[in-house]
mmCIF file with all atom_site columns, C-alpha atoms in Angstrom:
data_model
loop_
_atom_site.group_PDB
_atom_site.id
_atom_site.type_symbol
_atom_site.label_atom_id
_atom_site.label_alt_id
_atom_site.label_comp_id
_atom_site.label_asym_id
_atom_site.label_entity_id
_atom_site.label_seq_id
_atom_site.pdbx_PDB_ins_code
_atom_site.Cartn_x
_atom_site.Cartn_y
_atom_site.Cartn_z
_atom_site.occupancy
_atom_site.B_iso_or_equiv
_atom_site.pdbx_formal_charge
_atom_site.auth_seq_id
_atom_site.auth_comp_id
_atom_site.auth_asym_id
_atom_site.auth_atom_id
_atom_site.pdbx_PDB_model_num
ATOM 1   C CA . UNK A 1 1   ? 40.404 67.247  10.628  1.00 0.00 ? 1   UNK A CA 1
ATOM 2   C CA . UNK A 1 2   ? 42.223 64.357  8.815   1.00 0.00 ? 2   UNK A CA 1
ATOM 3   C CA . UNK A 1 3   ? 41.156 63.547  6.000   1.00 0.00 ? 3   UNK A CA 1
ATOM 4   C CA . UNK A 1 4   ? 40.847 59.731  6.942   1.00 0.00 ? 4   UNK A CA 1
ATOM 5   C CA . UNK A 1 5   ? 38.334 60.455  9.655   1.00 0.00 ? 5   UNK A CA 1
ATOM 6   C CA . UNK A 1 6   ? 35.841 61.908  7.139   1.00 0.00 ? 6   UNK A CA 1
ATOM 7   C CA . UNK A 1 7   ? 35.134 58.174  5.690   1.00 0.00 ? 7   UNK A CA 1
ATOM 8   C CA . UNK A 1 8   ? 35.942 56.662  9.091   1.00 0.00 ? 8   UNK A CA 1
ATOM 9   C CA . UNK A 1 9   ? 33.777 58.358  11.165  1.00 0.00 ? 9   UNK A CA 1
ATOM 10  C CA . UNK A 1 10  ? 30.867 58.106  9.486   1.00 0.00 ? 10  UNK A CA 1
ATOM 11  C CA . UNK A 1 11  ? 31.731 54.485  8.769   1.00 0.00 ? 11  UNK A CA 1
ATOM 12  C CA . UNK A 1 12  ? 32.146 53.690  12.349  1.00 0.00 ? 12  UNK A CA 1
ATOM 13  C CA . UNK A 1 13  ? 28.855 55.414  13.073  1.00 0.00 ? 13  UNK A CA 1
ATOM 14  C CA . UNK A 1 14  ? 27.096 53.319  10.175  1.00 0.00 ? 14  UNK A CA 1
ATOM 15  C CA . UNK A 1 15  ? 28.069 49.999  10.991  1.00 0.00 ? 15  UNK A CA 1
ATOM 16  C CA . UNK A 1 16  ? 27.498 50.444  14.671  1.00 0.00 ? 16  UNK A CA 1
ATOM 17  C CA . UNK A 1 17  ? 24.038 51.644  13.464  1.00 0.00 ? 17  UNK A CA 1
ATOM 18  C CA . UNK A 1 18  ? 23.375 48.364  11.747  1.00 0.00 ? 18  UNK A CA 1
ATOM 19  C CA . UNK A 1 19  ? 25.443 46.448  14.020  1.00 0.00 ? 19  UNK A CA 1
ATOM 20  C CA . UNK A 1 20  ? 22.785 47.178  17.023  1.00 0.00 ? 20  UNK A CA 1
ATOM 21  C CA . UNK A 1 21  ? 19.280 47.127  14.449  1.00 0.00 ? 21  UNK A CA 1
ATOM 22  C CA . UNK A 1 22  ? 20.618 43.088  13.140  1.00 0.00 ? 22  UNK A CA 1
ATOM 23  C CA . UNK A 1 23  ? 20.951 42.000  16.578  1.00 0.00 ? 23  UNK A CA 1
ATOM 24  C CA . UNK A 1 24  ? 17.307 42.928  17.457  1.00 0.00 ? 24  UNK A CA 1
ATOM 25  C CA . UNK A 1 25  ? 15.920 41.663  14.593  1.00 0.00 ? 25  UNK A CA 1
ATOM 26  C CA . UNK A 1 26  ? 17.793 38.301  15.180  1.00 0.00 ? 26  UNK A CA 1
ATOM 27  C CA . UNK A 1 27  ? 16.938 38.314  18.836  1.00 0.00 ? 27  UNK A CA 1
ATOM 28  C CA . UNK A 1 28  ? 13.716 40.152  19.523  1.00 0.00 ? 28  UNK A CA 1
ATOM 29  C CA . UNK A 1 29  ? 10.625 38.527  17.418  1.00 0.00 ? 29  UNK A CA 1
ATOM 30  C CA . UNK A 1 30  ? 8.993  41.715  15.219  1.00 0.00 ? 30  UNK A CA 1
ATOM 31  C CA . UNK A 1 31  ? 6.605  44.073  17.496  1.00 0.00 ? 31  UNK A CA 1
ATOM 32  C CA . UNK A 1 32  ? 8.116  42.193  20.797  1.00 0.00 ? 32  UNK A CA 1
ATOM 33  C CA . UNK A 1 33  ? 10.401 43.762  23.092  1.00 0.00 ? 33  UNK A CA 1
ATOM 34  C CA . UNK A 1 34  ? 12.533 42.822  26.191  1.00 0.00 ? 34  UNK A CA 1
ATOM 35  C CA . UNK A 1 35  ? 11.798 45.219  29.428  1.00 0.00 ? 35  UNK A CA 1
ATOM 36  C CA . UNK A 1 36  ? 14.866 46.476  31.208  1.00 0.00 ? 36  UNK A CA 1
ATOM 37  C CA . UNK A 1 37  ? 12.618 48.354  33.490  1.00 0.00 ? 37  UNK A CA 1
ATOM 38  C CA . UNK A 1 38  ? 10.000 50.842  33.391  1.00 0.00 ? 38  UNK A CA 1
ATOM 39  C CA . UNK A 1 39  ? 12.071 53.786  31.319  1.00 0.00 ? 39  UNK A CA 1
ATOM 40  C CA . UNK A 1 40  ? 13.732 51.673  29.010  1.00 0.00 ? 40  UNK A CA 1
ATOM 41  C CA . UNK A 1 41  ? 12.922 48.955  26.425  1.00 0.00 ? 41  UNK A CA 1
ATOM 42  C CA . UNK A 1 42  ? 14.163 46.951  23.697  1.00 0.00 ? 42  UNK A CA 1
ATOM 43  C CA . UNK A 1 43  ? 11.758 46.737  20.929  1.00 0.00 ? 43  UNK A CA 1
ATOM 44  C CA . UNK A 1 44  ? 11.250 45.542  17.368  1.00 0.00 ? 44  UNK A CA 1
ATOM 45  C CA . UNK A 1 45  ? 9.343  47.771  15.211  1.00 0.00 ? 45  UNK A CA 1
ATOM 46  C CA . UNK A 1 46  ? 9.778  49.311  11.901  1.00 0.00 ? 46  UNK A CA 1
ATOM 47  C CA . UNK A 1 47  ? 8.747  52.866  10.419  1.00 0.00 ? 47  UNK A CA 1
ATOM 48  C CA . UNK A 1 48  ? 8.333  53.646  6.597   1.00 0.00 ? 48  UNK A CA 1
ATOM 49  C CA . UNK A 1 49  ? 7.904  57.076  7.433   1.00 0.00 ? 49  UNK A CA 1
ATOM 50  C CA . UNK A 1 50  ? 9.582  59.700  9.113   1.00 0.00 ? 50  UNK A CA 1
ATOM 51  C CA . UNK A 1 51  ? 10.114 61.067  12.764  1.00 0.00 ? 51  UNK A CA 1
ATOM 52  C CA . UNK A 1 52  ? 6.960  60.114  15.408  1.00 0.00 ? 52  UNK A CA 1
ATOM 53  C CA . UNK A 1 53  ? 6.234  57.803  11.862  1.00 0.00 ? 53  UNK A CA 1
ATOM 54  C CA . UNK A 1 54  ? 4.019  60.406  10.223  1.00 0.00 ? 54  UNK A CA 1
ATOM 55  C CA . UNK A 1 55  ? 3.889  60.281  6.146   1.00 0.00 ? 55  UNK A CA 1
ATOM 56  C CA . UNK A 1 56  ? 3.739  56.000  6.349   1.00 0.00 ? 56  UNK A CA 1
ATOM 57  C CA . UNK A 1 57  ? 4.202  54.711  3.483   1.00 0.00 ? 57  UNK A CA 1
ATOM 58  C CA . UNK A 1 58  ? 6.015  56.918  1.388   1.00 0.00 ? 58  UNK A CA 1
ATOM 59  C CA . UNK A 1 59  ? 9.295  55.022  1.078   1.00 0.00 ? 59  UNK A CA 1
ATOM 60  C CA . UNK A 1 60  ? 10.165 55.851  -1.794  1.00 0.00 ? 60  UNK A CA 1
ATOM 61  C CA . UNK A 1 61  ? 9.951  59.667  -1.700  1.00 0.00 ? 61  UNK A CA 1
ATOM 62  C CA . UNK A 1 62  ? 11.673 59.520  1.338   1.00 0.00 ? 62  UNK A CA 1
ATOM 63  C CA . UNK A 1 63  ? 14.882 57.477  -0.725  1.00 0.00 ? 63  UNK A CA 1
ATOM 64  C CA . UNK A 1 64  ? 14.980 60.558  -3.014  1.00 0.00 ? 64  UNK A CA 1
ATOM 65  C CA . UNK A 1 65  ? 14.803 63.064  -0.334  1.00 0.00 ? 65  UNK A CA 1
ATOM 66  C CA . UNK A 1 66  ? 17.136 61.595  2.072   1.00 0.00 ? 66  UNK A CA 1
ATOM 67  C CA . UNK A 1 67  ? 19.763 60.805  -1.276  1.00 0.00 ? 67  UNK A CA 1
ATOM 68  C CA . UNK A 1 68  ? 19.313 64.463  -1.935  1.00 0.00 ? 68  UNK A CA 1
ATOM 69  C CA . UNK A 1 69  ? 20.263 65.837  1.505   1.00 0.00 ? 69  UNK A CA 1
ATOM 70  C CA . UNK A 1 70  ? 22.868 63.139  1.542   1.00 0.00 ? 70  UNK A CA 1
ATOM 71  C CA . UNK A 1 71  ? 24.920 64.558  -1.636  1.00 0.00 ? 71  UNK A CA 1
ATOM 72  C CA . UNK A 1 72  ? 24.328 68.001  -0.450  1.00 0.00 ? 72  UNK A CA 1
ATOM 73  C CA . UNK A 1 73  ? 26.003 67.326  2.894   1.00 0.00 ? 73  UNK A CA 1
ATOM 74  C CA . UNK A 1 74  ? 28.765 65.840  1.271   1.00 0.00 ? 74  UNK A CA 1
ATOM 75  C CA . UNK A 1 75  ? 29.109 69.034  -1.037  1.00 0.00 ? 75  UNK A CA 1
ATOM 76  C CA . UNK A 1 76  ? 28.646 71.304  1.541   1.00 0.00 ? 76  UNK A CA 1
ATOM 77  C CA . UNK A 1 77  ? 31.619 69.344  3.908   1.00 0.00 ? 77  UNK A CA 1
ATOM 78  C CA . UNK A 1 78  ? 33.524 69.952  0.324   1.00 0.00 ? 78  UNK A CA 1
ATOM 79  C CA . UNK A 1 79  ? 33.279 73.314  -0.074  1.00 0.00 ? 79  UNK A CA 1
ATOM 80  C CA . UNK A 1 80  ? 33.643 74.508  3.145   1.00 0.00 ? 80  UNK A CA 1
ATOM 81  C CA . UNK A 1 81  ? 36.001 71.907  5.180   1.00 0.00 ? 81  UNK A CA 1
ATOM 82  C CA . UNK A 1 82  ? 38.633 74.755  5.631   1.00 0.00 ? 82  UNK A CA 1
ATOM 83  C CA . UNK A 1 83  ? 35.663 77.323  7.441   1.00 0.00 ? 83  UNK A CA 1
ATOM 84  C CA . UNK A 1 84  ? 34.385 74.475  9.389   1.00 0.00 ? 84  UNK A CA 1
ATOM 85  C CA . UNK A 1 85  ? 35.676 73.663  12.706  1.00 0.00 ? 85  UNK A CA 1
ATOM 86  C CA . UNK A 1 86  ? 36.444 70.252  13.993  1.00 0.00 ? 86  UNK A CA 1
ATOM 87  C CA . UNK A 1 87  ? 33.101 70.409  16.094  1.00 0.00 ? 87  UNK A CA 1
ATOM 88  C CA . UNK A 1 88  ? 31.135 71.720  13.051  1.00 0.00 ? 88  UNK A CA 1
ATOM 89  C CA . UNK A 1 89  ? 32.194 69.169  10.833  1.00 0.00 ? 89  UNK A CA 1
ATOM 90  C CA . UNK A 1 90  ? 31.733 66.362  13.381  1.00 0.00 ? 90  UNK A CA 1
ATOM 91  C CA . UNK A 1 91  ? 28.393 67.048  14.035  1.00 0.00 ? 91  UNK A CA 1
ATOM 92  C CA . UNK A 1 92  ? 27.683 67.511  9.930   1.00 0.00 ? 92  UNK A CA 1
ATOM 93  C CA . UNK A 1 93  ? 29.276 63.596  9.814   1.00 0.00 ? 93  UNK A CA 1
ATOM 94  C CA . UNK A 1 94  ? 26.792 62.434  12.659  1.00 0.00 ? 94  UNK A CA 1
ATOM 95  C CA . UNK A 1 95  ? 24.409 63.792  10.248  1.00 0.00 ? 95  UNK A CA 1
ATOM 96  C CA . UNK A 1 96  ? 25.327 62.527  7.354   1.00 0.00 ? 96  UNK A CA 1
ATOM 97  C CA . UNK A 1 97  ? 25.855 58.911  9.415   1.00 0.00 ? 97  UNK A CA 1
ATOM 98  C CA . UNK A 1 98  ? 21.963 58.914  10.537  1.00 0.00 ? 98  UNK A CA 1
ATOM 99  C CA . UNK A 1 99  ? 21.490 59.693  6.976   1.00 0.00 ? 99  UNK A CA 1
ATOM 100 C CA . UNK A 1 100 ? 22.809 57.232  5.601   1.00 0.00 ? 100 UNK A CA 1
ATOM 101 C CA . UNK A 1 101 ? 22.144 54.352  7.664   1.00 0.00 ? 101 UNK A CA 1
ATOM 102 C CA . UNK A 1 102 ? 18.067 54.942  7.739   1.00 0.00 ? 102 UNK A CA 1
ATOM 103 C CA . UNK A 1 103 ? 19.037 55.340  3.874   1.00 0.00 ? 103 UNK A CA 1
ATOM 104 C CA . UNK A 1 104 ? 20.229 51.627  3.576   1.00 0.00 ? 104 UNK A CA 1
ATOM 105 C CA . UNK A 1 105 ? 17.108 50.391  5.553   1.00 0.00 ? 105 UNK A CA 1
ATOM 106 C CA . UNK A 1 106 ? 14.814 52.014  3.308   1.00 0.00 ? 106 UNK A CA 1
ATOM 107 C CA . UNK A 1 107 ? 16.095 50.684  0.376   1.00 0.00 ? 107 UNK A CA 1
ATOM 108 C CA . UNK A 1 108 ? 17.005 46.931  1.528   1.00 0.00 ? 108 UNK A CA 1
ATOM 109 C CA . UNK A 1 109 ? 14.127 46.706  4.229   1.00 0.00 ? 109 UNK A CA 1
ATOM 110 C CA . UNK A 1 110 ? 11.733 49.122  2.879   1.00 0.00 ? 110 UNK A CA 1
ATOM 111 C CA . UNK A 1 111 ? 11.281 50.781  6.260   1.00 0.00 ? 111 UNK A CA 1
ATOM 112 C CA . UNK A 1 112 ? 13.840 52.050  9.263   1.00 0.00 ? 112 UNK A CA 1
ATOM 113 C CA . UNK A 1 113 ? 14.373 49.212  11.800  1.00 0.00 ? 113 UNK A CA 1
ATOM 114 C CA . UNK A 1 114 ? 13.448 50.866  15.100  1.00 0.00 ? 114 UNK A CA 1
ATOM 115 C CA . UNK A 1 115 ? 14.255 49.484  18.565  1.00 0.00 ? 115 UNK A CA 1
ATOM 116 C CA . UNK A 1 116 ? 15.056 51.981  21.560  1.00 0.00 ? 116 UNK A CA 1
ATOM 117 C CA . UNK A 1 117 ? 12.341 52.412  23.428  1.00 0.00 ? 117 UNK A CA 1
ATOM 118 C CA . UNK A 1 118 ? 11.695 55.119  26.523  1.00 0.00 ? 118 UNK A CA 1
ATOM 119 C CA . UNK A 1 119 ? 9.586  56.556  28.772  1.00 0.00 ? 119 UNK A CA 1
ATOM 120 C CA . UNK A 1 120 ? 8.035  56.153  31.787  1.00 0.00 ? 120 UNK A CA 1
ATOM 121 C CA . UNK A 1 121 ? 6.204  52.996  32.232  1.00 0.00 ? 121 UNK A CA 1
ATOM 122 C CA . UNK A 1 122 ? 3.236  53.206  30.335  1.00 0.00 ? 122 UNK A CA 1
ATOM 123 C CA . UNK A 1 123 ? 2.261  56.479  30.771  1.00 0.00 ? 123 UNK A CA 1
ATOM 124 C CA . UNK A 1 124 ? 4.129  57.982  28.358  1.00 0.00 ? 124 UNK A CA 1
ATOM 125 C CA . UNK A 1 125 ? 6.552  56.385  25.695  1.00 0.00 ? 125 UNK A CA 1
ATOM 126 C CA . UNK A 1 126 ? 8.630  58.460  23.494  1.00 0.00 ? 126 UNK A CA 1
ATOM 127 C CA . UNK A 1 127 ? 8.330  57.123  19.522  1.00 0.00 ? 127 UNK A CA 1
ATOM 128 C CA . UNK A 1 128 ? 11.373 54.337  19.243  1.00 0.00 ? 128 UNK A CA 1
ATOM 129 C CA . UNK A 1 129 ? 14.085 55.536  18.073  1.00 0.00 ? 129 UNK A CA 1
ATOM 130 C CA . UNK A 1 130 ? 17.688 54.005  16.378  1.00 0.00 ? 130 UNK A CA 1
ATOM 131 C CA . UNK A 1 131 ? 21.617 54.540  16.596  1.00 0.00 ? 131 UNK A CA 1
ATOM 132 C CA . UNK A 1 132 ? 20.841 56.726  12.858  1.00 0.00 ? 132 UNK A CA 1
ATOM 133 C CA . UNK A 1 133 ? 18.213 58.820  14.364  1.00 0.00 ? 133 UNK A CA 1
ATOM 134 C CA . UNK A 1 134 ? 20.132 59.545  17.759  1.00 0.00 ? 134 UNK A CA 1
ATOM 135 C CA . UNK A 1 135 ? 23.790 60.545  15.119  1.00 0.00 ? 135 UNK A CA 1
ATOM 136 C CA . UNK A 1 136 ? 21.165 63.153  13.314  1.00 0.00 ? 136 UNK A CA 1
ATOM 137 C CA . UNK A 1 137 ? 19.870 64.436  17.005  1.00 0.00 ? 137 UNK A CA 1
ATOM 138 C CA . UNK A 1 138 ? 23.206 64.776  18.382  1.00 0.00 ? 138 UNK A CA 1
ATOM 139 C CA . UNK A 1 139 ? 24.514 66.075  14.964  1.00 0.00 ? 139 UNK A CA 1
ATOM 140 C CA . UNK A 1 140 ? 21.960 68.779  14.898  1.00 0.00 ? 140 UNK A CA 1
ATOM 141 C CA . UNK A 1 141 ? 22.038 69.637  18.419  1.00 0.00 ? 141 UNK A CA 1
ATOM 142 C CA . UNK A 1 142 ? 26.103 69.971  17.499  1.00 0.00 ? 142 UNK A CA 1
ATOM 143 C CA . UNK A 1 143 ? 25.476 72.202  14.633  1.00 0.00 ? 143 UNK A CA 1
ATOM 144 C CA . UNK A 1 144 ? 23.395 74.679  15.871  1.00 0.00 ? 144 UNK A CA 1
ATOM 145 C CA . UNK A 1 145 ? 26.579 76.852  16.298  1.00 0.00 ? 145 UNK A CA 1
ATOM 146 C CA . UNK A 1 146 ? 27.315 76.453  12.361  1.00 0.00 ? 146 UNK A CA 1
ATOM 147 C CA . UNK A 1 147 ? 24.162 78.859  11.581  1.00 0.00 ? 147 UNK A CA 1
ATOM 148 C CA . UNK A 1 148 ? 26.805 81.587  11.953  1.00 0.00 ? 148 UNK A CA 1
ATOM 149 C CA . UNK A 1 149 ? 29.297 80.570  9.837   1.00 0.00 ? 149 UNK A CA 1
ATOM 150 C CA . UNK A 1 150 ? 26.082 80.299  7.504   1.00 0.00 ? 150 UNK A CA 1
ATOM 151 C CA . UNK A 1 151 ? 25.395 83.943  7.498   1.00 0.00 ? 151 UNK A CA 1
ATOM 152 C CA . UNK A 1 152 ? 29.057 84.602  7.499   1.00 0.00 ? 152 UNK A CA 1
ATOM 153 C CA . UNK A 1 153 ? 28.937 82.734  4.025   1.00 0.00 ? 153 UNK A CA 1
ATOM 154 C CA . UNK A 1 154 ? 25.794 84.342  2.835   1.00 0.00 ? 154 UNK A CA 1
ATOM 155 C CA . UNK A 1 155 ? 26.416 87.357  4.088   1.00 0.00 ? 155 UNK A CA 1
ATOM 156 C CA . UNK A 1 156 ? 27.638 88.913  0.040   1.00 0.00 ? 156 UNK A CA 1
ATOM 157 C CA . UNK A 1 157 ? 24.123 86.933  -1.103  1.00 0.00 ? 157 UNK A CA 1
ATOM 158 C CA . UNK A 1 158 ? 22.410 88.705  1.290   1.00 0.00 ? 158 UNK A CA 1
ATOM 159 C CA . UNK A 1 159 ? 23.779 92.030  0.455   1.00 0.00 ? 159 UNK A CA 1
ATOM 160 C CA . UNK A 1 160 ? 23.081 90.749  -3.499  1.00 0.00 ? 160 UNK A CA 1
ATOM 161 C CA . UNK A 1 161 ? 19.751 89.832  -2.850  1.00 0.00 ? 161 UNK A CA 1
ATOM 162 C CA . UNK A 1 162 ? 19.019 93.736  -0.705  1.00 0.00 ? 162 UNK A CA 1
ATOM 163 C CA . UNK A 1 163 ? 20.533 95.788  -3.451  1.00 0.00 ? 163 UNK A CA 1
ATOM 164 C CA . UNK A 1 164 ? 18.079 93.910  -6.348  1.00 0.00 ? 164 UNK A CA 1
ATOM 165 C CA . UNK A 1 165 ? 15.520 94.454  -3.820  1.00 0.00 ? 165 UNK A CA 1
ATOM 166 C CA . UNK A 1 166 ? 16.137 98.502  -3.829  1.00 0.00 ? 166 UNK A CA 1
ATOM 167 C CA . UNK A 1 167 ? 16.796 98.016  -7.493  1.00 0.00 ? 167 UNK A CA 1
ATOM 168 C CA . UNK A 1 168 ? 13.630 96.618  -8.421  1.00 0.00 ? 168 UNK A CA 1
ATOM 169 C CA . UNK A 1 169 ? 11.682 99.823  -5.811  1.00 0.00 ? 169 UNK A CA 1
ATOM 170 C CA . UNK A 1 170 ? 13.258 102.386 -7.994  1.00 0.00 ? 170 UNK A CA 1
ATOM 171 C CA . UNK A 1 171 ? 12.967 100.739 -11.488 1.00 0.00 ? 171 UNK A CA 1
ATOM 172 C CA . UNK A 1 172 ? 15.519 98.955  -13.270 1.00 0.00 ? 172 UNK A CA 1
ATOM 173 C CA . UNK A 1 173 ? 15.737 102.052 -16.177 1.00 0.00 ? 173 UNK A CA 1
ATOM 174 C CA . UNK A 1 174 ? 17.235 104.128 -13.257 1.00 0.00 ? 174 UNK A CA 1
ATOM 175 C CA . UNK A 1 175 ? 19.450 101.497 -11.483 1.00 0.00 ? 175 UNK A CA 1
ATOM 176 C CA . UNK A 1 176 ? 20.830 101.468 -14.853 1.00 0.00 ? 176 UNK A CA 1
ATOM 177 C CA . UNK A 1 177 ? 21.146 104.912 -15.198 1.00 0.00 ? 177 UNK A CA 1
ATOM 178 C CA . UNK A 1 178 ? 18.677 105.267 -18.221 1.00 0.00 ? 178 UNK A CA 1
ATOM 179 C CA . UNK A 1 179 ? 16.376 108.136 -18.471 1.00 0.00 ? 179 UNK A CA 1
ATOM 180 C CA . UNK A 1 180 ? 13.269 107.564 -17.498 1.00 0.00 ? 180 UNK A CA 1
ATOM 181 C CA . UNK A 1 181 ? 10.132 108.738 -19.709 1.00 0.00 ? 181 UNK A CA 1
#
């Protein structure tokens, strides 16, 4: 993948985010919404917690966590942009886009702006949802295939981790060849 399209992508994905949550807060009144028919809705809410807003009200961990998973996708792009294919690293940028725009709303807003809205009348409505939270679905869905290269990479941990494991059943005095009492 170019290298250009690792800050462009994400970029694009970012500002169309926040592109989409300022017009519905300029146009839609907070907790309002505009009906384009019984499956789909425009509305203006807000969520300081996660997905299906459980854990309200814990913006601030939330900052930390997301920052966290933030720098480790960007390390783990890093290390491993020559094992990942274009699909793989696509779908870690969607990711890191979702990221990274709910990121900015937390800190500026104090909660994620929230306005598609689906379902089927009023039967049943699916939690809104935002352009951030649909780039981590689709970026997940995408990487689902990556959980081999995973293993591939742990693979020699594994094998690390299953010899220490036989090591520590037979005593570490005879892994190490010492005579045993």
């Amino acid at each position: 993948m170019k290298k250009y399209l690792y800050f462009l992508l994400p970029l694009i994905y970012v500002a169309l985010d926040h592109i989409t949550k300022f017009l519905v807060i300029k146009n839609i009144p907070y907790h309002s919404y505009i009906k384009i028919n019984d499956y789909f809705s425009i509305i203006n809410v807000s969520n300081s917690g996660v997905a299906f807003s459980m854990f309200q009200n814990n913006n601030l961990f939330f900052i930390v966590l997301v920052s966290l998973v933030i720098i480790a996708l960007i390390y783990f792009i890093y290390k491993n942009k020559k094992e990942l294919t274009k699909l793989q690293t696509h779908a870690l940028l969607l990711i890191l886009s979702g990221g990274i725009g709910n990121l900015i709303d937390r800190f500026f807003r104090g909660a994620v702006v929230d306005f598609i809205d689906v379902g089927y009348k009023a039967v049943y409505r699916w939690p809104a949802f935002n352009v951030a939270d649909s780039c981590v679905c689709i970026g997940v869905t995408l990487f689902m295939p990556l959980v081999k290269l995973l293993n591939q990479i742990l693979l020699p941990f594994n094998a690390f981790v299953r010899g220490l494991t036989s090591i520590s059943a037979g005593g570490f005095s005879s892994a190490l060849g010492e005579a045993e009492d």
